[in-house]
mmCIF file of C-alpha atoms in Angstrom:
data_model
loop_
_atom_site.group_PDB
_atom_site.id
_atom_site.type_symbol
_atom_site.label_atom_id
_atom_site.label_comp_id
_atom_site.label_asym_id
_atom_site.label_seq_id
_atom_site.Cartn_x
_atom_site.Cartn_y
_atom_site.Cartn_z
ATOM 1 C CA MET A 1 101.037 114.847 98.809
ATOM 2 C CA LEU A 2 100.667 111.894 100.929
ATOM 3 C CA ALA A 3 99.992 109.742 97.897
ATOM 4 C CA SER A 4 103.056 110.911 96.226
ATOM 5 C CA LYS A 5 105.058 110.167 99.487
ATOM 6 C CA PHE A 6 103.738 106.668 99.671
ATOM 7 C CA LEU A 7 104.676 105.781 95.926
ATOM 8 C CA SER A 8 108.200 104.784 97.014
ATOM 9 C CA GLU A 9 106.943 102.363 99.651
ATOM 10 C CA PHE A 10 104.364 101.077 97.157
ATOM 11 C CA THR A 11 107.062 100.616 94.550
ATOM 12 C CA THR A 12 109.147 98.457 96.949
ATOM 13 C CA ARG A 13 106.152 96.423 98.128
ATOM 14 C CA SER A 14 104.908 95.815 94.385
ATOM 15 C CA GLN A 15 108.364 94.544 93.356
ATOM 16 C CA ARG A 16 108.280 92.022 96.293
ATOM 17 C CA LYS A 17 105.054 90.929 94.901
ATOM 18 C CA GLY A 18 106.527 90.247 91.387
ATOM 19 C CA ILE A 19 104.982 93.351 89.762
ATOM 20 C CA LEU A 20 107.290 94.542 86.876
ATOM 21 C CA VAL A 21 108.738 97.929 87.398
ATOM 22 C CA GLU A 22 107.269 99.358 84.370
ATOM 23 C CA HIS A 23 103.804 98.382 85.417
ATOM 24 C CA ILE A 24 103.913 99.753 89.005
ATOM 25 C CA PRO A 25 102.829 103.460 88.065
ATOM 26 C CA SER A 26 99.552 102.210 86.428
ATOM 27 C CA TYR A 27 98.991 99.775 89.420
ATOM 28 C CA TYR A 28 99.396 102.689 91.697
ATOM 29 C CA GLU A 29 96.933 104.911 89.717
ATOM 30 C CA ALA A 30 94.291 101.917 89.885
ATOM 31 C CA VAL A 31 94.772 101.198 93.407
ATOM 32 C CA LEU A 32 94.942 104.895 94.518
ATOM 33 C CA HIS A 33 91.653 105.403 92.559
ATOM 34 C CA ILE A 34 89.893 102.516 94.240
ATOM 35 C CA ALA A 35 91.024 103.593 97.702
ATOM 36 C CA GLN A 36 89.967 107.141 96.994
ATOM 37 C CA THR A 37 86.462 106.050 95.727
ATOM 38 C CA ALA A 38 86.085 103.855 98.991
ATOM 39 C CA ALA A 39 87.029 106.907 101.033
ATOM 40 C CA ARG A 40 84.384 109.015 99.467
ATOM 41 C CA CYS A 41 81.916 106.299 100.168
ATOM 42 C CA LEU A 42 82.672 106.507 103.952
ATOM 43 C CA GLN A 43 79.769 108.212 105.543
ATOM 44 C CA GLY A 44 80.165 106.806 109.144
ATOM 45 C CA ASP A 45 79.209 103.155 108.652
ATOM 46 C CA MET A 46 81.553 100.550 107.465
ATOM 47 C CA VAL A 47 81.959 100.496 103.726
ATOM 48 C CA THR A 48 82.241 97.104 102.027
ATOM 49 C CA LEU A 49 84.321 96.850 98.873
ATOM 50 C CA GLY A 50 84.001 93.807 96.639
ATOM 51 C CA ILE A 51 86.805 92.784 94.212
ATOM 52 C CA GLY A 52 86.175 90.104 91.687
ATOM 53 C CA GLY A 53 88.357 88.637 88.909
ATOM 54 C CA GLY A 54 89.592 85.410 87.464
ATOM 55 C CA GLN A 55 92.308 83.217 89.185
ATOM 56 C CA GLY A 56 95.721 84.850 88.737
ATOM 57 C CA THR A 57 94.501 88.349 88.032
ATOM 58 C CA GLY A 58 95.848 89.675 91.209
ATOM 59 C CA LYS A 59 92.902 90.000 93.524
ATOM 60 C CA SER A 60 94.616 89.212 96.624
ATOM 61 C CA THR A 61 97.619 91.635 95.842
ATOM 62 C CA ILE A 62 95.443 94.545 94.962
ATOM 63 C CA SER A 63 93.068 93.922 97.791
ATOM 64 C CA HIS A 64 96.082 94.395 100.196
ATOM 65 C CA MET A 65 97.544 97.276 98.196
ATOM 66 C CA VAL A 66 94.180 99.220 98.608
ATOM 67 C CA LYS A 67 94.242 98.308 102.351
ATOM 68 C CA ASP A 68 97.705 99.884 102.597
ATOM 69 C CA VAL A 69 96.833 102.880 100.518
ATOM 70 C CA LEU A 70 93.662 103.511 102.673
ATOM 71 C CA TYR A 71 95.694 103.409 105.694
ATOM 72 C CA HIS A 72 98.941 105.544 104.768
ATOM 73 C CA VAL A 73 97.291 107.948 102.471
ATOM 74 C CA PHE A 74 93.783 108.321 103.727
ATOM 75 C CA SER A 75 94.193 107.420 107.518
ATOM 76 C CA ILE A 76 91.345 104.893 107.013
ATOM 77 C CA SER A 77 91.423 101.443 108.691
ATOM 78 C CA ALA A 78 90.772 98.503 106.348
ATOM 79 C CA GLU A 79 90.766 94.736 106.476
ATOM 80 C CA VAL A 80 90.690 91.896 103.820
ATOM 81 C CA LEU A 81 88.502 88.918 103.770
ATOM 82 C CA SER A 82 88.939 86.272 101.013
ATOM 83 C CA ILE A 83 86.195 84.057 99.951
ATOM 84 C CA ASP A 84 88.852 81.399 99.741
ATOM 85 C CA ASP A 85 89.270 81.328 103.617
ATOM 86 C CA TYR A 86 85.428 80.302 103.828
ATOM 87 C CA TYR A 87 86.014 77.058 101.878
ATOM 88 C CA LEU A 88 84.298 74.020 103.475
ATOM 89 C CA THR A 89 86.820 71.751 105.284
ATOM 90 C CA ARG A 90 88.011 68.865 103.208
ATOM 91 C CA ASN A 91 85.949 66.437 105.198
ATOM 92 C CA GLU A 92 82.765 68.643 104.594
ATOM 93 C CA ARG A 93 83.501 68.606 100.764
ATOM 94 C CA ILE A 94 84.202 64.915 100.823
ATOM 95 C CA GLU A 95 80.795 64.346 102.300
ATOM 96 C CA LEU A 96 79.100 66.731 99.999
ATOM 97 C CA ALA A 97 80.670 64.922 97.223
ATOM 98 C CA ALA A 98 79.448 61.760 98.336
ATOM 99 C CA LYS A 99 75.866 62.918 98.639
ATOM 100 C CA THR A 100 75.625 65.112 95.597
ATOM 101 C CA HIS A 101 78.511 64.761 92.899
ATOM 102 C CA PRO A 102 82.254 63.715 92.936
ATOM 103 C CA LEU A 103 83.362 67.098 91.504
ATOM 104 C CA LEU A 104 82.225 68.802 94.706
ATOM 105 C CA ALA A 105 85.173 67.346 96.572
ATOM 106 C CA VAL A 106 87.414 70.030 94.709
ATOM 107 C CA ARG A 107 87.312 73.296 96.375
ATOM 108 C CA GLY A 108 86.392 76.560 94.564
ATOM 109 C CA VAL A 109 82.925 76.734 92.970
ATOM 110 C CA PRO A 110 79.906 78.216 94.513
ATOM 111 C CA GLY A 111 78.605 75.575 96.866
ATOM 112 C CA THR A 112 81.929 74.693 98.382
ATOM 113 C CA HIS A 113 81.970 77.784 100.735
ATOM 114 C CA ASP A 114 80.612 78.455 104.121
ATOM 115 C CA MET A 115 78.740 81.586 103.115
ATOM 116 C CA TYR A 116 76.558 81.581 106.092
ATOM 117 C CA TRP A 117 79.748 82.019 108.159
ATOM 118 C CA MET A 118 80.958 84.825 105.773
ATOM 119 C CA HIS A 119 77.621 86.591 106.001
ATOM 120 C CA SER A 120 78.006 86.429 109.795
ATOM 121 C CA THR A 121 81.278 87.865 109.798
ATOM 122 C CA ILE A 122 80.271 90.822 107.536
ATOM 123 C CA ALA A 123 77.110 91.501 109.822
ATOM 124 C CA SER A 124 79.270 91.339 112.988
ATOM 125 C CA LEU A 125 81.764 93.761 111.739
ATOM 126 C CA ARG A 126 79.122 96.107 110.290
ATOM 127 C CA GLY A 127 77.654 95.932 113.836
ATOM 128 C CA ARG A 128 81.287 96.827 115.243
ATOM 129 C CA GLU A 129 81.603 93.618 116.905
ATOM 130 C CA ALA A 130 84.636 91.350 117.181
ATOM 131 C CA CYS A 131 84.288 88.230 115.490
ATOM 132 C CA LYS A 132 86.150 84.782 114.452
ATOM 133 C CA VAL A 133 87.276 84.350 110.813
ATOM 134 C CA PRO A 134 88.501 81.097 109.295
ATOM 135 C CA VAL A 135 92.122 80.677 107.721
ATOM 136 C CA PHE A 136 92.272 78.138 104.891
ATOM 137 C CA SER A 137 95.480 76.388 103.667
ATOM 138 C CA LYS A 138 95.558 75.784 99.918
ATOM 139 C CA GLY A 139 98.658 73.816 100.408
ATOM 140 C CA GLU A 140 96.861 71.470 102.959
ATOM 141 C CA ASP A 141 93.590 71.902 101.050
ATOM 142 C CA ASP A 142 91.758 72.243 104.457
ATOM 143 C CA ARG A 143 90.883 74.809 107.102
ATOM 144 C CA LEU A 144 93.776 75.473 109.511
ATOM 145 C CA ARG A 145 92.295 77.520 112.339
ATOM 146 C CA ASP A 146 90.055 80.449 113.349
ATOM 147 C CA ASP A 147 91.607 83.864 113.929
ATOM 148 C CA LEU A 148 89.869 86.566 116.005
ATOM 149 C CA MET A 149 89.232 89.942 114.175
ATOM 150 C CA LYS A 150 89.132 92.213 117.222
ATOM 151 C CA TYR A 151 88.760 95.702 115.596
ATOM 152 C CA PRO A 152 86.071 96.227 112.907
ATOM 153 C CA PRO A 153 87.559 98.218 110.097
ATOM 154 C CA GLU A 154 86.198 101.447 108.346
ATOM 155 C CA VAL A 155 86.411 99.668 105.003
ATOM 156 C CA LEU A 156 85.995 95.928 104.575
ATOM 157 C CA ILE A 157 87.494 94.439 101.511
ATOM 158 C CA LEU A 158 85.977 91.303 100.176
ATOM 159 C CA GLU A 159 87.793 89.516 97.418
ATOM 160 C CA GLY A 160 87.210 86.195 95.596
ATOM 161 C CA TRP A 161 87.324 84.665 91.988
ATOM 162 C CA CYS A 162 83.698 84.555 91.705
ATOM 163 C CA TRP A 163 82.823 87.649 93.675
ATOM 164 C CA GLY A 164 79.809 89.336 92.138
ATOM 165 C CA ALA A 165 79.085 86.491 89.742
ATOM 166 C CA ARG A 166 75.522 85.814 88.924
ATOM 167 C CA PRO A 167 73.727 82.548 87.964
ATOM 168 C CA VAL A 168 72.451 81.656 84.523
ATOM 169 C CA THR A 169 69.427 79.998 82.983
ATOM 170 C CA ASP A 170 69.277 76.202 82.891
ATOM 171 C CA LYS A 171 69.325 76.418 79.097
ATOM 172 C CA GLU A 172 72.732 78.067 79.318
ATOM 173 C CA LEU A 173 74.107 75.127 81.189
ATOM 174 C CA GLN A 174 73.066 72.474 78.660
ATOM 175 C CA ASN A 175 76.317 72.687 76.530
ATOM 176 C CA PRO A 176 79.710 71.715 78.261
ATOM 177 C CA VAL A 177 82.307 74.324 77.997
ATOM 178 C CA ASN A 178 85.277 71.957 78.350
ATOM 179 C CA ASP A 179 86.242 68.248 78.732
ATOM 180 C CA LEU A 180 85.604 68.049 82.480
ATOM 181 C CA GLU A 181 82.001 69.140 82.084
ATOM 182 C CA ALA A 182 81.506 66.712 79.150
ATOM 183 C CA ASN A 183 83.070 63.625 80.661
ATOM 184 C CA GLN A 184 82.488 64.149 84.450
ATOM 185 C CA ASP A 185 79.178 65.818 84.558
ATOM 186 C CA SER A 186 77.254 64.514 81.519
ATOM 187 C CA GLU A 187 73.765 64.659 83.500
ATOM 188 C CA LEU A 188 74.482 68.327 84.543
ATOM 189 C CA ILE A 189 74.177 67.416 88.240
ATOM 190 C CA TRP A 190 77.243 69.450 89.149
ATOM 191 C CA ARG A 191 76.601 72.334 87.114
ATOM 192 C CA ARG A 192 73.079 72.670 88.346
ATOM 193 C CA PHE A 193 74.287 72.421 91.975
ATOM 194 C CA VAL A 194 76.839 75.064 91.391
ATOM 195 C CA ASN A 195 74.320 77.361 89.744
ATOM 196 C CA GLN A 196 71.684 76.956 92.212
ATOM 197 C CA ALA A 197 74.283 77.726 94.990
ATOM 198 C CA LEU A 198 75.229 80.920 93.096
ATOM 199 C CA ALA A 199 71.700 81.870 92.826
ATOM 200 C CA SER A 200 71.010 81.477 96.608
ATOM 201 C CA ASP A 201 70.074 84.425 98.811
ATOM 202 C CA ILE A 202 73.059 83.764 101.001
ATOM 203 C CA TYR A 203 75.717 84.244 98.129
ATOM 204 C CA GLN A 204 74.017 87.143 96.628
ATOM 205 C CA LYS A 205 73.603 89.063 99.986
ATOM 206 C CA CYS A 206 77.412 88.552 100.734
ATOM 207 C CA PHE A 207 78.089 89.887 97.105
ATOM 208 C CA SER A 208 75.999 92.934 97.554
ATOM 209 C CA THR A 209 78.667 95.454 98.569
ATOM 210 C CA ASP A 210 78.787 99.210 98.646
ATOM 211 C CA LEU A 211 81.557 99.291 96.015
ATOM 212 C CA GLN A 212 82.362 96.686 93.352
ATOM 213 C CA VAL A 213 85.641 96.363 91.615
ATOM 214 C CA PHE A 214 86.338 93.815 88.605
ATOM 215 C CA LEU A 215 89.888 92.927 87.416
ATOM 216 C CA ASP A 216 89.034 92.302 83.764
ATOM 217 C CA ALA A 217 91.506 89.862 81.999
ATOM 218 C CA PRO A 218 91.731 89.492 78.406
ATOM 219 C CA ASP A 219 90.522 85.980 78.095
ATOM 220 C CA MET A 220 90.944 82.565 79.702
ATOM 221 C CA GLU A 221 94.308 81.999 78.005
ATOM 222 C CA ALA A 222 95.761 85.129 80.025
ATOM 223 C CA ILE A 223 94.114 83.732 83.191
ATOM 224 C CA PHE A 224 95.564 80.357 82.806
ATOM 225 C CA ARG A 225 99.060 81.770 81.965
ATOM 226 C CA TRP A 226 99.084 84.057 85.060
ATOM 227 C CA ARG A 227 97.731 81.306 87.358
ATOM 228 C CA LEU A 228 100.582 78.964 86.055
ATOM 229 C CA GLN A 229 103.041 81.676 86.876
ATOM 230 C CA GLN A 230 101.648 81.968 90.344
ATOM 231 C CA GLU A 231 101.880 78.252 90.896
ATOM 232 C CA SER A 232 105.684 78.345 89.892
ATOM 233 C CA GLN A 233 106.267 81.098 92.501
ATOM 234 C CA LEU A 234 104.923 79.107 95.412
ATOM 235 C CA VAL A 235 107.248 79.012 98.209
ATOM 236 C CA ALA A 236 109.361 75.796 98.742
ATOM 237 C CA GLY A 237 107.739 72.965 100.664
ATOM 238 C CA ARG A 238 104.217 73.448 99.074
ATOM 239 C CA ARG A 239 103.065 71.163 96.511
ATOM 240 C CA ILE A 240 102.510 72.779 93.275
ATOM 241 C CA MET A 241 100.519 71.427 90.409
ATOM 242 C CA THR A 242 101.934 70.504 86.955
ATOM 243 C CA GLU A 243 100.593 72.409 83.884
ATOM 244 C CA LYS A 244 98.226 69.458 83.072
ATOM 245 C CA GLU A 245 96.971 69.359 86.738
ATOM 246 C CA LEU A 246 96.467 73.070 86.699
ATOM 247 C CA LEU A 247 94.466 73.068 83.468
ATOM 248 C CA GLU A 248 92.224 70.299 84.888
ATOM 249 C CA PHE A 249 91.745 72.233 88.118
ATOM 250 C CA MET A 250 90.836 75.460 86.290
ATOM 251 C CA MET A 251 88.243 73.637 84.038
ATOM 252 C CA HIS A 252 86.034 73.910 87.461
ATOM 253 C CA TYR A 253 86.207 77.637 87.181
ATOM 254 C CA GLN A 254 85.939 78.068 83.488
ATOM 255 C CA ARG A 255 82.234 78.567 82.966
ATOM 256 C CA ILE A 256 81.722 81.254 85.645
ATOM 257 C CA THR A 257 84.845 83.069 84.812
ATOM 258 C CA GLU A 258 84.098 83.146 80.950
ATOM 259 C CA ARG A 259 80.629 84.596 81.786
ATOM 260 C CA MET A 260 82.134 87.131 84.158
ATOM 261 C CA LEU A 261 84.560 88.234 81.498
ATOM 262 C CA LYS A 262 81.635 88.882 79.161
ATOM 263 C CA GLN A 263 78.819 90.268 81.510
ATOM 264 C CA TYR A 264 80.087 91.610 84.730
ATOM 265 C CA THR A 265 78.687 94.901 85.963
ATOM 266 C CA ALA A 266 81.302 96.814 88.327
ATOM 267 C CA ASP A 267 81.349 100.357 89.544
ATOM 268 C CA ILE A 268 85.294 100.257 88.782
ATOM 269 C CA SER A 269 86.572 98.146 86.217
ATOM 270 C CA VAL A 270 90.548 97.761 85.996
ATOM 271 C CA ILE A 271 91.363 96.524 82.591
ATOM 272 C CA LEU A 272 94.467 94.329 82.412
ATOM 273 C CA GLY A 273 96.476 93.930 79.253
ATOM 274 C CA ASN A 274 97.941 90.623 78.076
ATOM 275 C CA ASP A 275 101.239 91.671 79.752
ATOM 276 C CA HIS A 276 99.242 91.809 83.064
ATOM 277 C CA GLY A 277 99.740 95.631 83.262
ATOM 278 C CA VAL A 278 96.871 97.922 83.953
ATOM 279 C CA ALA A 279 95.717 99.156 80.392
ATOM 280 C CA GLU A 280 92.642 101.240 81.510
ATOM 281 C CA ILE A 281 90.517 102.158 84.424
ATOM 282 C CA LYS A 282 86.669 102.523 83.929
ATOM 283 C CA ASP A 283 84.495 104.089 86.417
ATOM 284 C CA ARG A 284 80.933 104.214 85.950
ATOM 285 C CA LEU A 285 80.439 106.295 89.189
ATOM 286 C CA ASN A 286 82.316 109.022 87.519
ATOM 287 C CA TYR A 287 84.603 110.135 90.296
ATOM 288 C CA ILE A 288 87.311 112.388 89.168
ATOM 289 C CA ARG A 289 90.781 110.474 89.284
#
């Protein structure tokens, strides 16, 4: 009953986020299913819910929708942490780039996050302790401030473009997947650094959540199209990238994203169609929708 009552409010909020009216029912079904599954996992200790998916798939939007549904439908408190807020500062990335490889000045890939801070955040909240969390501005390309999270939630939602990704063998790194790798990383220094960071205990410990969700896009072409649409919708006053700049920027993410599209293991997969609607929900936990 509460689920049907909240649908009207969900519809209003979804339209504000730019979701097409015809897609809202399927999005609500997906979000409600994720929230219901998280609620069933709650046994007293804080539940961690990871949400992964390529750029532009809607991770942040869906994460906050799940948070809203958990609260309004199930009376469960939730908070959202994005891996994006844990990017190294601009100066830290410049220093890393000078020591290791110039491409590491660009935020995004594993190795450009402060995962020790993120792991500490998760541990503090699991221990029901207040903690400081960083706030990163993509417009400024730098960390803005630290915020205090006073009240540990019952469900902690963790989202990121590479959330849950796994490293590959060195052999798989040999052939470049795009011009950026071919022309700017011919010696594989950047690729190996990123892969080693992804393989590290600190990344994989953070990625180890009680429940894992994947937003499964059709292909990289769809991801680029959706990310370009996001860029065009940025609020006035923020610098936006041209189509050419965005294409080059996304080359940094391409290798890991393409592998995730092929080989991602999730408890719940939300299959997205080319129109960015929810085409299907796959649940290997076999919970009844």
